[in-house]
Amino acid sequence: MPIYYLIPMAVCLLLSAYFSATETAFSSLNKTKLKALIEKGNKRAKTTLALAENYDKLLSTILIGNNVVNIAMASLGTLLFVAIYGDIGATVSTAVVTVVVLIFGEITPKSIAKDYPERFAMFATPFVKLLTVLLTPFTLLFGAWQKLIGKMFGGGEDDKMSQEELLLLLDEVQQDGAIDESEGELLRNAVEFGDLEAQDILTHRVDLEAVELGATKEEIAEKFAETRYSRLLVYEETIDKIVGILHLKDFYEKDGITEKPLAEIMTPPVFIHQTEKVDDLLQLLQSSKSHVAIVVDEYGGTLGIVTMEDILEELVGEIWDEHDEVAEPFRTLEDGAVEVDCSVSLDDFCDFFEVQSDSESVSLGGWIMERLDRIPDEGDSFVYENLTVTVIQVDEHRVESVRVVAEPKEETEE
C-alpha cells in the first residue's frame, strides 16, 4: 500500500486550509484595528495593512496557491486510491478528496479566520508576502486580464459607500454595541448634515424680533429686556429691508446705554438664499465672524434667519440656556389625544405618529394648510391615515396647535 502518498497529501491539505483562511481573514479584517496596532509600534500589522491595501494582487496570489495545492492533492489522491482499489479508485478519490477538502480545507479554516481576521491575517503575512513576490509575473498577468474584463463588462464604476449605506452601517455598529445611542445619533446627524438647506432650519420671519433703525434707545432697551436676546435685527421701513445686527454688548457700555448712534454700533448683516447648504453656511458664518445669517426668498424679501446655534443643534441636538422656555411639542391629554405644537417639523410629526407623507412642506403648520387647501380656522378637521387632526389654535392666519387622535392601525386597516 503506497502510504508515502499520504504525507504530501497532508501537506497540500494544510496549505489549502492556510490559503482559504488567509483569503477570508484579509477580506474580513478591520483596517482601523490594524492602524491602531501600527500606532502602538506593531511592525507586523504595518506589513499586513500594506498587503490588504493591494487586495487584488494578494487575492491573485492566494487563488493561484490554493488551486495549485488542491489540484496536487486531487492528483495524489487519484494515484493513491487507484493503487488500492483499481478501476474504481478514481471515483473513490473524487468523493473522499472532495469531502476532506470541503471540511478541512475550506469550511473549518474559513470559520476560524472569520472570527479572528486581524490575528490570522498577521499570522499569515510572512508566508503570503513571500508568495506574492515569487508569483509576481503571474499576478501581473492576471491583473492585466482583470482590467481587460472590467472594461469589457463596464467595470470601474464608482464603488464609494453611499450615504444610505453609511447610515445602515452606523445602525449595525450601534446594534453591535460598539457605539451607544447618543454617539450613533451624533454620527447620523453629521452624515445627514450636508443635505440640509437654510430653509430647513430657519426661524421664520413671523417669529423674528427686530427694531427699526429710527427707534429710540428706550425702545431698543425695552426690546432687549422683553426678548432676553443677545442680538436684535435692525430694519429700515419694513422687515424685508434688514440693514444690520445689533449686539447687546455694543448697546450697553459700563456706564449704561451707549451714546453712539444705532448705525455706528450695529454690524452689517450676512445674506443668504434659502437653498444655501447648511455646511456651506457654517463656513460662511465662521469666515465672516457672524452668528446670524438673513435668509432671503427668490424675490429678495426676508424669509427668516439662521443662527449659529440653529446649525449646531442639527449636529448635537437641542441647546438650552437659562432663558429658554422648555416646551413639549407633543403633549398627551387626559382623553388620550395628543396636542401638537405646529412649529415642529413634519418629519418629527410623522415619526411620532408612525405615518408616511410625501409632502414637500417642512413644518407641520405648512402641511396642515396644504391638506385643507386654505388658511385654517379653529375647529377645522381632517383625517389622514389613522389620524384625526383638529385645529385648536390659530394666530394671525397661522396654525399654532392641533389636537390629534390616533386610532389603532389594525382597526383602520379592517
GROMACS .gro file of C-alpha atoms in nm:
model
  414
    1MET     CA    1   0.000   0.000   0.000
    2PRO     CA    2   0.162   0.329  -0.116
    3ILE     CA    3   0.139   0.512   0.220
    4TYR     CA    4   0.404   0.760   0.107
    5TYR     CA    5   0.129   0.949  -0.083
    6LEU     CA    6  -0.035   1.047   0.247
    7ILE     CA    7   0.241   1.283   0.363
    8PRO     CA    8   0.236   1.514   0.056
    9MET     CA    9  -0.146   1.498   0.058
   10ALA     CA   10  -0.148   1.613   0.422
   11VAL     CA   11   0.088   1.899   0.333
   12CYS     CA   12  -0.140   2.002   0.045
   13LEU     CA   13  -0.442   1.992   0.277
   14LEU     CA   14  -0.268   2.217   0.531
   15LEU     CA   15  -0.173   2.461   0.257
   16SER     CA   16  -0.529   2.457   0.122
   17ALA     CA   17  -0.658   2.539   0.470
   18TYR     CA   18  -0.396   2.815   0.501
   19PHE     CA   19  -0.491   2.980   0.171
   20SER     CA   20  -0.865   2.956   0.240
   21ALA     CA   21  -0.828   3.106   0.588
   22THR     CA   22  -0.596   3.378   0.459
   23GLU     CA   23  -0.844   3.482   0.192
   24THR     CA   24  -1.125   3.510   0.448
   25ALA     CA   25  -0.906   3.688   0.703
   26PHE     CA   26  -0.792   3.961   0.461
   27SER     CA   27  -1.144   4.012   0.323
   28SER     CA   28  -1.292   4.044   0.674
   29LEU     CA   29  -1.026   4.234   0.868
   30ASN     CA   30  -1.081   4.579   1.012
   31LYS     CA   31  -0.818   4.819   0.879
   32THR     CA   32  -0.887   5.061   1.162
   33LYS     CA   33  -0.777   4.798   1.415
   34LEU     CA   34  -0.456   4.741   1.218
   35LYS     CA   35  -0.387   5.115   1.212
   36ALA     CA   36  -0.435   5.124   1.589
   37LEU     CA   37  -0.177   4.843   1.626
   38ILE     CA   38   0.060   5.028   1.394
   39GLU     CA   39   0.040   5.337   1.616
   40LYS     CA   40   0.145   5.114   1.905
   41GLY     CA   41   0.457   5.009   1.709
   42ASN     CA   42   0.345   4.672   1.570
   43LYS     CA   43   0.557   4.617   1.255
   44ARG     CA   44   0.371   4.301   1.152
   45ALA     CA   45   0.047   4.499   1.143
   46LYS     CA   46   0.208   4.752   0.910
   47THR     CA   47   0.306   4.478   0.663
   48THR     CA   48  -0.041   4.322   0.689
   49LEU     CA   49  -0.208   4.655   0.615
   50ALA     CA   50   0.017   4.706   0.310
   51LEU     CA   51  -0.093   4.368   0.174
   52ALA     CA   52  -0.458   4.446   0.245
   53GLU     CA   53  -0.433   4.778   0.063
   54ASN     CA   54  -0.327   4.590  -0.253
   55TYR     CA   55  -0.601   4.330  -0.221
   56ASP     CA   56  -0.633   4.243  -0.592
   57LYS     CA   57  -0.269   4.130  -0.614
   58LEU     CA   58  -0.299   3.947  -0.281
   59LEU     CA   59  -0.615   3.767  -0.396
   60SER     CA   60  -0.448   3.654  -0.719
   61THR     CA   61  -0.160   3.509  -0.518
   62ILE     CA   62  -0.392   3.325  -0.280
   63LEU     CA   63  -0.606   3.182  -0.560
   64ILE     CA   64  -0.302   3.060  -0.752
   65GLY     CA   65  -0.160   2.890  -0.444
   66ASN     CA   66  -0.494   2.741  -0.341
   67ASN     CA   67  -0.568   2.597  -0.685
   68VAL     CA   68  -0.218   2.451  -0.721
   69VAL     CA   69  -0.234   2.264  -0.388
   70ASN     CA   70  -0.591   2.146  -0.446
   71ILE     CA   71  -0.505   2.008  -0.790
   72ALA     CA   72  -0.192   1.844  -0.649
   73MET     CA   73  -0.394   1.686  -0.370
   74ALA     CA   74  -0.656   1.557  -0.615
   75SER     CA   75  -0.384   1.406  -0.836
   76LEU     CA   76  -0.208   1.236  -0.542
   77GLY     CA   77  -0.543   1.110  -0.416
   78THR     CA   78  -0.619   0.956  -0.753
   79LEU     CA   79  -0.283   0.777  -0.761
   80LEU     CA   80  -0.334   0.651  -0.405
   81PHE     CA   81  -0.688   0.515  -0.449
   82VAL     CA   82  -0.621   0.367  -0.794
   83ALA     CA   83  -0.331   0.174  -0.642
   84ILE     CA   84  -0.563   0.047  -0.367
   85TYR     CA   85  -0.899  -0.005  -0.545
   86GLY     CA   86  -0.800  -0.039  -0.907
   87ASP     CA   87  -1.055   0.080  -1.167
   88ILE     CA   88  -1.294   0.242  -0.917
   89GLY     CA   89  -1.009   0.424  -0.743
   90ALA     CA   90  -1.066   0.748  -0.939
   91THR     CA   91  -1.431   0.764  -0.830
   92VAL     CA   92  -1.345   0.689  -0.468
   93SER     CA   93  -1.068   0.950  -0.479
   94THR     CA   94  -1.305   1.219  -0.610
   95ALA     CA   95  -1.557   1.156  -0.333
   96VAL     CA   96  -1.305   1.133  -0.048
   97VAL     CA   97  -1.083   1.424  -0.153
   98THR     CA   98  -1.386   1.650  -0.215
   99VAL     CA   99  -1.529   1.585   0.133
  100VAL     CA  100  -1.191   1.622   0.306
  101VAL     CA  101  -1.104   1.946   0.124
  102LEU     CA  102  -1.451   2.087   0.180
  103ILE     CA  103  -1.445   2.022   0.556
  104PHE     CA  104  -1.080   2.070   0.649
  105GLY     CA  105  -0.958   2.288   0.362
  106GLU     CA  106  -1.250   2.530   0.326
  107ILE     CA  107  -1.527   2.541   0.588
  108THR     CA  108  -1.327   2.492   0.909
  109PRO     CA  109  -1.035   2.729   0.836
  110LYS     CA  110  -1.265   2.999   0.696
  111SER     CA  111  -1.485   2.982   1.006
  112ILE     CA  112  -1.183   3.024   1.233
  113ALA     CA  113  -1.038   3.308   1.025
  114LYS     CA  114  -1.369   3.493   1.018
  115ASP     CA  115  -1.380   3.501   1.398
  116TYR     CA  116  -1.022   3.631   1.429
  117PRO     CA  117  -0.947   3.807   1.098
  118GLU     CA  118  -0.680   4.053   1.214
  119ARG     CA  119  -0.496   3.795   1.423
  120PHE     CA  120  -0.490   3.532   1.147
  121ALA     CA  121  -0.401   3.786   0.875
  122MET     CA  122  -0.098   3.895   1.077
  123PHE     CA  123  -0.005   3.529   1.133
  124ALA     CA  124  -0.030   3.454   0.758
  125THR     CA  125   0.151   3.769   0.645
  126PRO     CA  126   0.515   3.648   0.623
  127PHE     CA  127   0.447   3.345   0.401
  128VAL     CA  128   0.186   3.513   0.182
  129LYS     CA  129   0.417   3.811   0.133
  130LEU     CA  130   0.691   3.577   0.013
  131LEU     CA  131   0.448   3.409  -0.229
  132THR     CA  132   0.334   3.749  -0.354
  133VAL     CA  133   0.692   3.829  -0.454
  134LEU     CA  134   0.757   3.486  -0.610
  135LEU     CA  135   0.434   3.487  -0.810
  136THR     CA  136   0.461   3.849  -0.925
  137PRO     CA  137   0.479   3.758  -1.301
  138PHE     CA  138   0.156   3.560  -1.273
  139THR     CA  139  -0.024   3.821  -1.065
  140LEU     CA  140   0.073   4.093  -1.316
  141LEU     CA  141  -0.066   3.879  -1.597
  142PHE     CA  142  -0.390   3.812  -1.410
  143GLY     CA  143  -0.413   4.178  -1.309
  144ALA     CA  144  -0.398   4.286  -1.674
  145TRP     CA  145  -0.661   4.027  -1.760
  146GLN     CA  146  -0.883   4.153  -1.479
  147LYS     CA  147  -0.862   4.510  -1.607
  148LEU     CA  148  -0.947   4.393  -1.959
  149ILE     CA  149  -1.252   4.203  -1.835
  150GLY     CA  150  -1.356   4.502  -1.626
  151LYS     CA  151  -1.351   4.731  -1.931
  152MET     CA  152  -1.541   4.479  -2.141
  153PHE     CA  153  -1.821   4.446  -1.884
  154GLY     CA  154  -1.840   4.810  -1.777
  155GLY     CA  155  -1.624   4.788  -1.466
  156GLY     CA  156  -1.464   5.081  -1.291
  157GLU     CA  157  -1.789   5.229  -1.165
  158ASP     CA  158  -1.785   5.443  -0.854
  159ASP     CA  159  -1.777   5.199  -0.563
  160LYS     CA  160  -1.774   5.460  -0.287
  161MET     CA  161  -2.011   5.400   0.001
  162SER     CA  162  -2.337   5.589  -0.042
  163GLN     CA  163  -2.500   5.789   0.236
  164GLU     CA  164  -2.775   5.527   0.273
  165GLU     CA  165  -2.516   5.250   0.308
  166LEU     CA  166  -2.322   5.454   0.563
  167LEU     CA  167  -2.637   5.510   0.771
  168LEU     CA  168  -2.713   5.136   0.761
  169LEU     CA  169  -2.356   5.068   0.871
  170LEU     CA  170  -2.399   5.307   1.164
  171ASP     CA  171  -2.717   5.123   1.267
  172GLU     CA  172  -2.535   4.790   1.258
  173VAL     CA  173  -2.241   4.927   1.459
  174GLN     CA  174  -2.482   5.068   1.719
  175GLN     CA  175  -2.672   4.738   1.742
  176ASP     CA  176  -2.342   4.555   1.792
  177GLY     CA  177  -2.271   4.780   2.091
  178ALA     CA  178  -1.957   4.947   1.953
  179ILE     CA  179  -2.122   5.289   2.000
  180ASP     CA  180  -2.409   5.394   2.225
  181GLU     CA  181  -2.734   5.562   2.122
  182SER     CA  182  -2.614   5.920   2.173
  183GLU     CA  183  -2.296   5.860   1.975
  184GLY     CA  184  -2.496   5.696   1.698
  185GLU     CA  185  -2.735   5.991   1.682
  186LEU     CA  186  -2.444   6.235   1.664
  187LEU     CA  187  -2.283   6.042   1.379
  188ARG     CA  188  -2.612   6.016   1.189
  189ASN     CA  189  -2.664   6.392   1.226
  190ALA     CA  190  -2.314   6.452   1.089
  191VAL     CA  191  -2.379   6.224   0.789
  192GLU     CA  192  -2.712   6.392   0.706
  193PHE     CA  193  -2.577   6.741   0.781
  194GLY     CA  194  -2.467   6.807   0.422
  195ASP     CA  195  -2.820   6.752   0.286
  196LEU     CA  196  -2.978   7.028   0.495
  197GLU     CA  197  -3.058   7.369   0.346
  198ALA     CA  198  -3.111   7.702   0.519
  199GLN     CA  199  -3.487   7.682   0.464
  200ASP     CA  200  -3.497   7.356   0.662
  201ILE     CA  201  -3.375   7.509   0.989
  202LEU     CA  202  -3.457   7.881   0.968
  203THR     CA  203  -3.663   8.084   1.214
  204HIS     CA  204  -3.950   8.225   1.007
  205ARG     CA  205  -3.997   8.599   0.965
  206VAL     CA  206  -4.319   8.598   1.171
  207ASP     CA  207  -4.113   8.489   1.475
  208LEU     CA  208  -3.833   8.742   1.430
  209GLU     CA  209  -3.758   9.012   1.686
  210ALA     CA  210  -3.636   9.335   1.531
  211VAL     CA  211  -3.617   9.711   1.588
  212GLU     CA  212  -3.647   9.992   1.339
  213LEU     CA  213  -3.341  10.195   1.251
  214GLY     CA  214  -3.512  10.510   1.384
  215ALA     CA  215  -3.619  10.353   1.716
  216THR     CA  216  -3.528  10.531   2.038
  217LYS     CA  217  -3.273  10.391   2.280
  218GLU     CA  218  -3.552  10.334   2.533
  219GLU     CA  219  -3.750  10.126   2.282
  220ILE     CA  220  -3.444   9.919   2.200
  221ALA     CA  221  -3.365   9.864   2.570
  222GLU     CA  222  -3.723   9.756   2.626
  223LYS     CA  223  -3.700   9.510   2.336
  224PHE     CA  224  -3.378   9.359   2.476
  225ALA     CA  225  -3.540   9.323   2.818
  226GLU     CA  226  -3.858   9.173   2.674
  227THR     CA  227  -3.695   8.916   2.445
  228ARG     CA  228  -3.379   8.847   2.651
  229TYR     CA  229  -3.195   8.801   2.323
  230SER     CA  230  -2.830   8.898   2.286
  231ARG     CA  231  -2.884   9.018   1.928
  232LEU     CA  232  -3.164   9.205   1.751
  233LEU     CA  233  -3.225   9.266   1.383
  234VAL     CA  234  -3.234   9.626   1.267
  235TYR     CA  235  -3.458   9.711   0.971
  236GLU     CA  236  -3.539  10.021   0.772
  237GLU     CA  237  -3.907  10.080   0.690
  238THR     CA  238  -4.001   9.708   0.665
  239ILE     CA  239  -3.868   9.375   0.786
  240ASP     CA  240  -3.783   9.298   0.423
  241LYS     CA  241  -3.503   9.554   0.443
  242ILE     CA  242  -3.264   9.435   0.715
  243VAL     CA  243  -2.976   9.680   0.748
  244GLY     CA  244  -2.783   9.545   1.048
  245ILE     CA  245  -2.747   9.330   1.358
  246LEU     CA  246  -2.736   9.494   1.700
  247HIS     CA  247  -2.548   9.314   1.976
  248LEU     CA  248  -2.635   9.359   2.342
  249LYS     CA  249  -2.273   9.420   2.445
  250ASP     CA  250  -2.242   9.702   2.191
  251PHE     CA  251  -2.565   9.866   2.306
  252TYR     CA  252  -2.471   9.868   2.675
  253GLU     CA  253  -2.144  10.015   2.797
  254LYS     CA  254  -2.009  10.006   3.153
  255ASP     CA  255  -2.184  10.337   3.226
  256GLY     CA  256  -2.516  10.229   3.077
  257ILE     CA  257  -2.671  10.267   2.732
  258THR     CA  258  -2.423  10.386   2.470
  259GLU     CA  259  -2.448  10.739   2.336
  260LYS     CA  260  -2.339  10.633   1.987
  261PRO     CA  261  -2.596  10.632   1.707
  262LEU     CA  262  -2.750  10.296   1.625
  263ALA     CA  263  -2.598  10.297   1.275
  264GLU     CA  264  -2.246  10.309   1.423
  265ILE     CA  265  -2.277  10.018   1.665
  266MET     CA  266  -2.468   9.767   1.455
  267THR     CA  267  -2.281   9.517   1.237
  268PRO     CA  268  -2.357   9.451   0.868
  269PRO     CA  269  -2.583   9.151   0.807
  270VAL     CA  270  -2.493   8.837   0.612
  271PHE     CA  271  -2.749   8.748   0.344
  272ILE     CA  272  -2.800   8.400   0.202
  273HIS     CA  273  -3.051   8.231  -0.027
  274GLN     CA  274  -3.298   7.983   0.117
  275THR     CA  275  -3.136   7.694  -0.075
  276GLU     CA  276  -2.790   7.755   0.077
  277LYS     CA  277  -2.642   7.430   0.211
  278VAL     CA  278  -2.602   7.433   0.588
  279ASP     CA  279  -2.240   7.312   0.579
  280ASP     CA  280  -2.152   7.596   0.339
  281LEU     CA  281  -2.341   7.838   0.562
  282LEU     CA  282  -2.140   7.727   0.865
  283GLN     CA  283  -1.816   7.809   0.683
  284LEU     CA  284  -1.959   8.144   0.572
  285LEU     CA  285  -2.052   8.242   0.927
  286GLN     CA  286  -1.711   8.136   1.052
  287SER     CA  287  -1.526   8.334   0.787
  288SER     CA  288  -1.743   8.644   0.835
  289LYS     CA  289  -1.725   8.611   1.217
  290SER     CA  290  -2.102   8.641   1.235
  291HIS     CA  291  -2.359   8.445   1.435
  292VAL     CA  292  -2.667   8.528   1.227
  293ALA     CA  293  -2.749   8.497   0.857
  294ILE     CA  294  -3.054   8.659   0.693
  295VAL     CA  295  -3.236   8.416   0.463
  296VAL     CA  296  -3.399   8.578   0.160
  297ASP     CA  297  -3.651   8.432  -0.084
  298GLU     CA  298  -3.648   8.446  -0.465
  299TYR     CA  299  -3.791   8.799  -0.454
  300GLY     CA  300  -3.525   8.931  -0.216
  301GLY     CA  301  -3.766   8.956   0.077
  302THR     CA  302  -3.677   8.840   0.428
  303LEU     CA  303  -3.780   8.478   0.474
  304GLY     CA  304  -3.619   8.430   0.815
  305ILE     CA  305  -3.284   8.390   0.989
  306VAL     CA  306  -3.044   8.107   1.066
  307THR     CA  307  -2.816   8.136   1.369
  308MET     CA  308  -2.500   7.953   1.458
  309GLU     CA  309  -2.696   7.786   1.738
  310ASP     CA  310  -2.952   7.654   1.486
  311ILE     CA  311  -2.672   7.491   1.289
  312LEU     CA  312  -2.504   7.337   1.593
  313GLU     CA  313  -2.838   7.198   1.713
  314GLU     CA  314  -2.863   6.997   1.392
  315LEU     CA  315  -2.544   6.821   1.498
  316VAL     CA  316  -2.566   6.787   1.876
  317GLY     CA  317  -2.938   6.825   1.942
  318GLU     CA  318  -3.133   7.092   2.126
  319ILE     CA  319  -2.923   7.351   2.312
  320TRP     CA  320  -3.092   7.519   2.606
  321ASP     CA  321  -2.986   7.821   2.803
  322GLU     CA  322  -3.125   7.965   3.126
  323HIS     CA  323  -3.367   8.193   2.942
  324ASP     CA  324  -3.520   7.935   2.708
  325GLU     CA  325  -3.871   7.820   2.781
  326VAL     CA  326  -3.885   7.442   2.771
  327ALA     CA  327  -4.194   7.350   2.568
  328GLU     CA  328  -4.306   6.999   2.484
  329PRO     CA  329  -4.411   6.982   2.116
  330PHE     CA  330  -4.619   6.667   2.185
  331ARG     CA  331  -4.841   6.675   2.495
  332THR     CA  332  -5.072   6.386   2.579
  333LEU     CA  333  -5.414   6.499   2.702
  334GLU     CA  334  -5.634   6.326   2.960
  335ASP     CA  335  -5.860   6.171   2.695
  336GLY     CA  336  -5.565   6.012   2.516
  337ALA     CA  337  -5.545   6.267   2.235
  338VAL     CA  338  -5.217   6.449   2.167
  339GLU     CA  339  -5.180   6.826   2.146
  340VAL     CA  340  -4.908   6.914   1.897
  341ASP     CA  341  -4.722   7.242   1.855
  342CYS     CA  342  -4.736   7.321   1.482
  343SER     CA  343  -4.384   7.462   1.480
  344VAL     CA  344  -4.245   7.107   1.483
  345SER     CA  345  -4.111   6.964   1.161
  346LEU     CA  346  -4.332   6.739   0.951
  347ASP     CA  347  -4.067   6.464   0.977
  348ASP     CA  348  -4.085   6.469   1.358
  349PHE     CA  349  -4.467   6.458   1.342
  350CYS     CA  350  -4.461   6.158   1.107
  351ASP     CA  351  -4.203   5.979   1.324
  352PHE     CA  352  -4.407   6.038   1.640
  353PHE     CA  353  -4.732   5.901   1.494
  354GLU     CA  354  -4.562   5.644   1.265
  355VAL     CA  355  -4.720   5.770   0.943
  356GLN     CA  356  -4.578   5.847   0.600
  357SER     CA  357  -4.601   6.169   0.399
  358ASP     CA  358  -4.463   6.270   0.059
  359SER     CA  359  -4.541   6.638   0.117
  360GLU     CA  360  -4.275   6.899   0.041
  361SER     CA  361  -4.380   7.106   0.344
  362VAL     CA  362  -4.115   7.142   0.613
  363SER     CA  363  -4.328   7.235   0.913
  364LEU     CA  364  -4.645   7.074   1.047
  365GLY     CA  365  -4.832   7.403   1.009
  366GLY     CA  366  -4.748   7.420   0.639
  367TRP     CA  367  -4.862   7.061   0.589
  368ILE     CA  368  -5.199   7.132   0.759
  369MET     CA  369  -5.259   7.432   0.529
  370GLU     CA  370  -5.168   7.208   0.236
  371ARG     CA  371  -5.417   6.941   0.345
  372LEU     CA  372  -5.701   7.191   0.399
  373ASP     CA  373  -5.606   7.387   0.085
  374ARG     CA  374  -5.682   7.717   0.260
  375ILE     CA  375  -5.598   7.923   0.567
  376PRO     CA  376  -5.725   7.713   0.863
  377ASP     CA  377  -5.978   7.825   1.120
  378GLU     CA  378  -6.016   7.694   1.472
  379GLY     CA  379  -6.223   7.377   1.466
  380ASP     CA  380  -6.120   7.270   1.115
  381SER     CA  381  -6.058   6.897   1.099
  382PHE     CA  382  -5.942   6.629   0.854
  383VAL     CA  383  -5.850   6.261   0.857
  384TYR     CA  384  -5.511   6.135   0.743
  385GLU     CA  385  -5.442   5.761   0.753
  386ASN     CA  386  -5.534   5.663   1.112
  387LEU     CA  387  -5.511   6.022   1.245
  388THR     CA  388  -5.791   6.272   1.306
  389VAL     CA  389  -5.632   6.620   1.311
  390THR     CA  390  -5.828   6.915   1.455
  391VAL     CA  391  -5.706   7.276   1.458
  392ILE     CA  392  -5.744   7.418   1.811
  393GLN     CA  393  -5.545   7.742   1.796
  394VAL     CA  394  -5.481   7.992   1.514
  395ASP     CA  395  -5.285   8.318   1.548
  396GLU     CA  396  -5.280   8.570   1.262
  397HIS     CA  397  -5.362   8.311   0.993
  398ARG     CA  398  -5.102   8.072   1.128
  399VAL     CA  399  -5.183   7.738   1.292
  400GLU     CA  400  -5.039   7.733   1.643
  401SER     CA  401  -5.151   7.390   1.768
  402VAL     CA  402  -5.365   7.094   1.673
  403ARG     CA  403  -5.534   6.806   1.851
  404VAL     CA  404  -5.454   6.464   1.710
  405VAL     CA  405  -5.647   6.144   1.780
  406ALA     CA  406  -5.471   5.828   1.662
  407GLU     CA  407  -5.686   5.521   1.600
  408PRO     CA  408  -5.521   5.177   1.623
  409LYS     CA  409  -5.386   5.088   1.280
  410GLU     CA  410  -5.538   4.740   1.293
  411GLU     CA  411  -5.890   4.885   1.312
  412THR     CA  412  -5.814   5.132   1.036
  413GLU     CA  413  -5.696   4.854   0.805
  414GLU     CA  414  -6.009   4.647   0.878
   0.00000   0.00000   0.00000
